[in-house]
XYZ file of N, CA and C in Angstrom:
495
model
N 25.131 2.720 -1.591
C 24.997 3.537 -0.704
C 25.417 5.047 -1.024
N 26.080 5.035 -2.490
C 27.141 6.248 -2.552
C 25.702 7.582 -2.982
N 24.798 6.976 -3.612
C 23.935 7.858 -4.413
C 22.482 8.299 -3.170
N 22.089 7.276 -2.028
C 21.425 7.489 -1.241
C 21.108 8.905 -0.527
N 22.145 9.147 -0.080
C 22.226 10.219 1.184
C 21.735 11.639 -0.215
N 21.696 11.557 -1.275
C 21.062 12.519 -2.035
C 19.723 12.593 -2.362
N 19.088 11.548 -2.521
C 17.935 11.663 -2.552
C 17.192 12.042 -1.511
N 15.782 12.397 -1.626
C 14.814 12.922 -0.438
C 14.699 11.966 -0.034
N 14.706 11.631 1.447
C 14.391 10.745 2.310
C 12.791 10.561 2.493
N 12.061 11.506 2.155
C 10.476 11.487 2.135
C 9.929 10.698 1.014
N 11.028 10.651 -0.011
C 10.391 9.984 -1.369
C 10.927 8.518 -1.457
N 11.428 8.049 -0.631
C 11.932 6.623 -0.598
C 10.859 5.668 0.502
N 10.203 4.924 -0.484
C 9.152 4.073 -0.029
C 9.959 2.594 -0.046
N 10.452 2.274 -0.570
C 10.785 0.968 -1.146
C 12.285 0.799 -1.201
N 13.074 -0.194 -0.647
C 14.371 -0.420 -0.388
C 14.419 -1.699 -1.226
N 15.439 -1.741 -2.324
C 15.984 -3.223 -2.686
C 16.970 -3.211 -3.156
N 17.981 -4.336 -2.257
C 19.448 -4.456 -2.507
C 19.147 -6.056 -3.590
N 19.766 -6.167 -4.650
C 20.055 -7.202 -5.334
C 21.351 -7.328 -5.776
N 21.990 -8.635 -6.035
C 22.889 -9.065 -5.673
C 23.254 -9.150 -7.622
N 24.650 -8.608 -7.460
C 25.587 -8.742 -8.924
C 25.545 -10.335 -8.948
N 26.312 -10.313 -10.076
C 26.793 -11.702 -10.861
C 28.009 -11.732 -9.702
N 27.883 -13.256 -9.166
C 28.901 -13.853 -8.167
C 29.109 -13.161 -6.932
N 27.637 -12.647 -6.232
C 27.518 -11.994 -5.155
C 26.993 -13.044 -4.141
N 26.235 -14.410 -4.658
C 25.563 -15.274 -4.197
C 25.892 -15.563 -2.627
N 25.223 -15.307 -1.602
C 25.825 -15.757 -0.641
C 26.747 -14.894 0.368
N 27.235 -13.673 -0.186
C 28.195 -12.792 0.420
C 27.286 -12.228 1.385
N 28.153 -11.296 2.320
C 27.480 -10.717 3.446
C 27.435 -9.412 3.036
N 26.078 -8.575 3.267
C 26.249 -7.091 2.785
C 26.055 -6.349 3.956
N 27.055 -5.445 4.062
C 27.264 -4.553 5.244
C 26.465 -3.217 5.020
N 25.317 -3.399 6.074
C 24.410 -2.262 5.477
C 24.547 -1.236 7.213
N 25.468 -1.468 7.818
C 25.422 -0.487 9.350
C 25.336 0.673 8.927
N 26.032 1.410 8.114
C 26.152 2.208 7.744
C 24.481 3.234 7.038
N 23.932 2.109 6.188
C 22.606 2.486 5.599
C 21.867 2.802 6.773
N 21.612 1.691 7.413
C 20.640 1.516 8.670
C 20.569 3.135 9.683
N 21.712 3.649 9.348
C 21.172 5.098 10.293
C 21.167 6.218 9.885
N 20.965 6.089 8.333
C 20.164 7.224 7.292
C 19.027 7.499 7.750
N 18.215 8.402 7.613
C 16.967 8.827 7.779
C 16.392 7.910 6.816
N 16.628 7.686 5.562
C 16.259 7.116 4.344
C 15.742 6.063 4.660
N 16.487 4.931 5.779
C 15.874 3.848 6.190
C 14.717 3.728 6.650
N 14.518 4.663 7.850
C 13.702 4.918 8.395
C 12.276 5.244 8.031
N 12.388 6.188 6.702
C 11.052 6.552 6.035
C 10.691 5.222 5.144
N 11.530 4.626 4.981
C 11.074 3.338 3.989
C 9.952 2.308 4.555
N 9.136 1.995 3.990
C 7.988 1.075 4.687
C 8.165 -0.598 3.910
N 8.897 -0.762 2.823
C 9.204 -2.029 2.565
C 10.860 -2.023 2.159
N 11.152 -3.296 2.432
C 12.387 -3.836 2.255
C 12.620 -5.349 1.545
N 13.480 -5.133 0.397
C 13.870 -6.520 -0.086
C 15.010 -6.532 -0.241
N 15.992 -7.682 0.098
C 17.563 -8.011 0.182
C 17.371 -9.024 -0.251
N 17.704 -9.573 -1.568
C 17.736 -11.034 -2.127
C 19.115 -11.255 -2.387
N 19.548 -12.520 -1.781
C 21.078 -13.418 -2.377
C 22.065 -12.906 -1.470
N 21.861 -11.556 -0.709
C 22.881 -11.193 0.353
C 22.722 -11.445 1.511
N 23.232 -11.955 2.434
C 23.027 -12.210 3.960
C 22.967 -10.858 4.519
N 22.296 -10.625 5.369
C 22.735 -9.014 6.269
C 23.348 -8.806 7.476
N 24.150 -8.192 7.834
C 24.677 -8.019 9.353
C 24.222 -7.144 10.379
N 23.091 -6.186 9.869
C 22.332 -5.736 10.783
C 21.389 -6.324 11.822
N 21.315 -5.848 12.984
C 20.355 -6.384 14.096
C 18.986 -6.714 13.532
N 18.463 -7.004 13.975
C 17.309 -7.608 13.189
C 15.911 -6.539 13.727
N 16.441 -5.658 14.996
C 15.614 -4.548 15.130
C 15.757 -3.537 14.346
N 16.649 -3.250 13.285
C 16.890 -2.452 12.546
C 15.813 -2.542 11.455
N 14.980 -3.840 11.393
C 14.024 -3.873 10.353
C 12.402 -3.985 10.797
N 12.675 -3.605 12.012
C 10.761 -3.762 12.955
C 9.873 -2.691 12.093
N 10.699 -1.278 11.485
C 9.554 -0.609 11.227
C 8.825 -0.704 9.700
N 9.296 -1.844 9.009
C 9.082 -2.373 7.920
C 7.521 -2.544 7.567
N 6.991 -2.340 7.044
C 5.374 -3.091 6.788
C 5.722 -4.295 6.365
N 6.495 -4.414 5.483
C 6.619 -6.032 4.389
C 7.989 -5.763 3.843
N 8.592 -6.994 4.476
C 10.110 -7.435 3.895
C 10.474 -8.483 3.826
N 11.511 -8.660 3.195
C 11.901 -10.012 2.981
C 13.813 -9.703 2.706
N 14.393 -10.657 3.913
C 15.535 -10.599 3.851
C 16.348 -12.156 3.836
N 17.709 -12.026 3.897
C 18.705 -13.266 4.153
C 19.185 -12.874 5.573
N 19.304 -13.868 5.983
C 20.304 -14.069 6.976
C 20.755 -15.276 7.521
N 22.294 -15.032 8.046
C 23.086 -16.645 8.021
C 22.291 -17.097 9.038
N 21.768 -16.893 10.212
C 21.110 -17.615 11.175
C 20.121 -16.410 11.759
N 19.489 -16.861 12.759
C 18.328 -15.961 13.666
C 18.320 -17.243 14.661
N 18.428 -16.485 15.676
C 18.243 -16.920 17.185
C 16.517 -16.978 17.563
N 16.284 -17.746 18.508
C 15.151 -17.910 19.264
C 14.487 -16.534 19.636
N 15.515 -16.055 20.353
C 15.301 -14.435 20.922
C 14.887 -13.533 19.924
N 15.630 -13.627 18.565
C 15.148 -12.808 17.622
C 13.674 -13.090 17.037
N 13.610 -14.242 17.062
C 12.458 -14.472 16.520
C 11.484 -14.290 17.118
N 11.373 -14.176 18.492
C 10.401 -13.806 19.485
C 10.596 -12.360 19.642
N 11.502 -11.785 19.433
C 11.366 -10.235 19.170
C 10.391 -9.919 17.894
N 10.532 -10.274 17.005
C 9.978 -10.009 15.465
C 8.617 -10.124 15.504
N 8.187 -11.341 16.324
C 6.853 -11.780 16.434
C 5.927 -10.783 17.226
N 6.770 -10.583 18.683
C 6.235 -9.335 19.594
C 6.029 -7.874 18.427
N 6.971 -7.574 18.011
C 7.089 -6.348 16.990
C 5.721 -6.209 16.001
N 6.095 -7.810 15.431
C 4.676 -7.795 14.433
C 3.261 -7.612 14.926
N 3.064 -7.948 16.259
C 1.911 -8.217 17.130
C 1.527 -6.782 17.505
N 2.471 -5.866 17.692
C 1.973 -4.649 18.391
C 2.127 -3.450 17.221
N 2.588 -3.571 15.928
C 2.776 -3.020 14.810
C 1.675 -2.717 14.128
N 0.460 -1.552 13.699
C -0.545 -1.243 13.404
C -0.619 -1.730 11.783
N 0.706 -1.235 11.629
C 0.983 -1.174 9.641
C 1.603 -2.453 9.387
N 2.000 -3.617 10.616
C 2.687 -4.832 9.447
C 1.671 -5.618 8.929
N 2.552 -6.065 7.814
C 1.685 -7.008 6.831
C 2.510 -8.394 6.748
N 3.920 -8.409 6.255
C 4.232 -9.460 5.879
C 5.903 -9.006 6.050
N 6.353 -10.145 6.703
C 7.880 -10.128 6.746
C 8.541 -11.812 6.714
N 9.878 -11.949 5.920
C 10.165 -13.362 5.662
C 11.863 -13.137 5.957
N 11.958 -14.145 6.627
C 13.654 -14.165 6.833
C 14.099 -15.649 6.249
N 14.798 -15.462 5.153
C 15.543 -16.541 4.589
C 16.856 -16.819 5.213
N 16.975 -18.256 5.352
C 17.940 -18.489 6.453
C 19.216 -19.371 5.357
N 20.778 -19.112 5.361
C 21.540 -19.376 4.459
C 22.278 -20.633 5.216
N 21.882 -20.895 6.780
C 21.890 -22.243 7.489
C 20.950 -22.666 8.005
N 20.258 -23.852 7.410
C 19.341 -24.507 8.046
C 19.382 -24.731 9.310
N 18.335 -24.690 10.051
C 18.106 -24.554 11.496
C 16.709 -25.639 11.930
N 16.844 -26.767 12.280
C 15.671 -27.134 12.958
C 15.133 -26.974 14.877
N 16.511 -26.322 15.092
C 16.054 -26.242 16.399
C 14.950 -25.275 16.597
N 15.022 -24.287 15.911
C 13.659 -23.268 16.269
C 12.475 -23.579 16.112
N 12.509 -24.574 15.192
C 10.512 -25.271 15.310
C 10.733 -25.799 16.778
N 11.742 -26.740 16.724
C 11.743 -27.573 18.017
C 11.343 -26.576 19.750
N 12.117 -25.219 19.572
C 11.638 -24.416 20.570
C 10.505 -24.221 20.748
N 10.098 -23.682 19.342
C 8.637 -23.259 19.604
C 7.714 -24.327 19.887
N 7.662 -25.519 19.412
C 6.782 -26.728 19.548
C 6.832 -26.492 21.273
N 7.865 -26.722 21.873
C 7.964 -26.570 23.798
C 7.427 -25.532 23.887
N 7.694 -23.963 23.504
C 6.946 -23.120 23.881
C 5.632 -22.573 23.496
N 4.943 -23.151 22.523
C 3.632 -22.844 22.012
C 2.723 -24.018 21.719
N 3.064 -25.261 21.851
C 2.537 -26.517 21.743
C 2.564 -26.914 19.893
N 2.263 -28.333 19.890
C 2.353 -28.709 18.457
C 1.643 -27.710 17.217
N 2.469 -27.448 16.496
C 2.306 -26.600 15.273
C 1.175 -26.951 14.456
N 0.584 -26.311 13.806
C -0.178 -26.745 12.453
C 0.651 -27.204 11.131
N 0.783 -27.741 10.368
C 1.586 -27.723 9.441
C 0.845 -27.410 8.099
N 1.687 -26.308 7.501
C 1.103 -25.639 6.634
C 1.865 -25.599 5.379
N 1.184 -25.940 4.173
C 1.840 -26.126 2.849
C 1.690 -24.756 2.106
N 2.748 -23.903 2.022
C 2.590 -22.517 1.034
C 3.844 -22.850 0.059
N 3.099 -23.117 -1.284
C 3.898 -23.402 -2.456
C 4.530 -24.735 -1.926
N 5.708 -24.599 -2.185
C 6.759 -26.045 -2.277
C 7.361 -26.456 -0.758
N 6.854 -25.468 0.001
C 7.419 -25.482 1.312
C 6.605 -26.038 2.558
N 6.765 -26.917 3.457
C 5.932 -27.187 4.446
C 6.250 -26.897 5.630
N 5.779 -26.035 6.239
C 6.103 -25.057 7.530
C 5.270 -25.431 9.050
N 5.889 -25.290 9.763
C 5.230 -25.531 11.130
C 4.516 -23.868 11.699
N 3.066 -23.987 11.676
C 2.587 -22.918 11.607
C 1.734 -22.567 13.011
N 1.974 -21.768 13.526
C 1.090 -20.670 14.898
C 0.560 -19.570 14.719
N -0.544 -19.403 15.331
C -1.604 -18.416 15.162
C -1.689 -17.838 16.418
N -1.352 -15.966 16.132
C -1.655 -15.445 17.666
C -2.769 -14.177 17.250
N -3.511 -13.824 18.167
C -4.433 -13.119 18.306
C -3.862 -11.653 17.759
N -4.082 -10.776 16.604
C -3.560 -9.549 16.732
C -4.623 -8.472 16.909
N -5.949 -8.585 16.457
C -6.922 -8.277 17.011
C -8.228 -8.682 16.313
N -9.523 -7.981 16.462
C -10.861 -8.477 16.562
C -10.855 -9.681 15.019
N -9.896 -9.024 13.914
C -10.438 -9.403 12.737
C -9.039 -10.257 12.051
N -8.182 -10.101 12.427
C -6.741 -10.597 12.050
C -5.987 -11.338 13.009
N -5.110 -12.261 12.443
C -4.424 -12.907 13.485
C -2.692 -12.646 12.522
N -1.686 -12.942 13.587
C -0.139 -13.127 13.302
C -0.043 -14.480 12.913
N 0.359 -14.948 11.829
C 0.822 -16.254 11.333
C 1.942 -16.310 11.441
N 2.695 -17.155 12.076
C 3.910 -17.377 12.382
C 3.976 -18.948 11.430
N 5.484 -19.011 10.848
C 5.749 -19.978 10.048
C 7.017 -20.116 10.308
N 7.445 -21.434 10.405
C 8.837 -21.743 10.363
C 9.173 -23.015 9.610
N 10.414 -22.999 8.980
C 10.960 -24.233 8.543
C 12.383 -24.292 8.888
N 13.044 -25.000 8.411
C 14.600 -25.315 8.358
C 15.480 -24.124 8.140
N 14.941 -23.738 6.740
C 15.232 -22.370 6.406
C 14.690 -20.914 6.089
N 13.382 -20.738 6.998
C 12.475 -19.717 6.682
C 11.767 -19.418 7.921
N 11.461 -18.324 8.268
C 11.091 -17.734 9.586
C 10.046 -16.497 8.434
N 8.642 -17.030 8.582
C 7.573 -16.177 7.970
C 6.534 -15.708 8.972
N 6.479 -14.305 9.086
C 5.370 -13.711 9.820
C 4.382 -12.953 8.674
N 2.914 -13.348 9.148
C 2.005 -12.630 7.928
C 0.888 -12.470 8.623
N 0.171 -11.391 8.401
C -1.013 -10.732 9.029
C -1.983 -11.111 8.148
N -3.153 -11.853 8.485
C -3.958 -12.710 7.970
C -5.367 -12.417 8.601
N -6.337 -12.584 7.701
C -7.698 -12.932 8.244
C -7.753 -14.012 9.331
N -8.378 -13.937 10.257
C -9.259 -14.937 11.050
C -9.414 -16.082 10.477
N -10.210 -15.729 8.952
C -10.780 -16.793 8.268
C -9.844 -17.516 7.735
N -8.603 -17.504 7.745
C -7.576 -17.962 7.231
C -6.821 -18.819 8.295
N -7.461 -19.034 9.269
C -7.174 -20.108 10.096
C -7.926 -21.371 10.024
N -7.114 -22.574 9.976
C -7.908 -23.886 9.834
C -8.890 -24.157 10.948
N -9.807 -24.733 10.717
C -10.846 -25.312 11.605
C -10.094 -26.118 12.842
N -10.506 -25.840 13.765
C -9.855 -26.629 14.891
C -8.496 -26.195 15.429
N -7.656 -25.535 14.511
C -6.599 -24.649 15.192
C -6.694 -23.450 16.366
N -5.678 -23.436 17.194
C -5.784 -22.751 18.343
C -5.222 -21.394 17.852
N -6.124 -20.573 18.328
C -5.425 -19.115 18.128
C -4.411 -18.345 19.623
N -3.689 -18.695 19.522
C -2.769 -18.292 20.752
C -2.885 -16.901 20.962
N -2.952 -16.355 22.462
C -2.872 -14.857 22.791
C -1.624 -14.039 23.188
């Protein structure tokens, strides 16, 4: 934080926060950082191994991101989904959770119906697809320790899977 105010805010595209030895799982207090103009100038963010304390809305302007949170509410997931749907530059955003939560999946099954189960690397996600524009969809993937939003081409939607409005 000490050096950031001295950098040209318009030259910042990516913000990466990495953990030091022995800091795994600690909360990174970024309340002051998110108020700097540098924060809003950046288009990509990565916060590894720390959970963050800032409201999820402070991350909405990033086109790509990856952060850790202790937990996330269904209301925040809906806010992220709606923001991702409305952002013309959005590509991908991943929220890792330090506290496992199966209630989010259950809520979205009730809200959107049964998901398509999608295997990505070693994780099996509940997946829902939402129409973004004529060529792309928003893929929302949820498991007990992850919430991932991805803008993908319509051809990525498995055959027979419903694209929600």
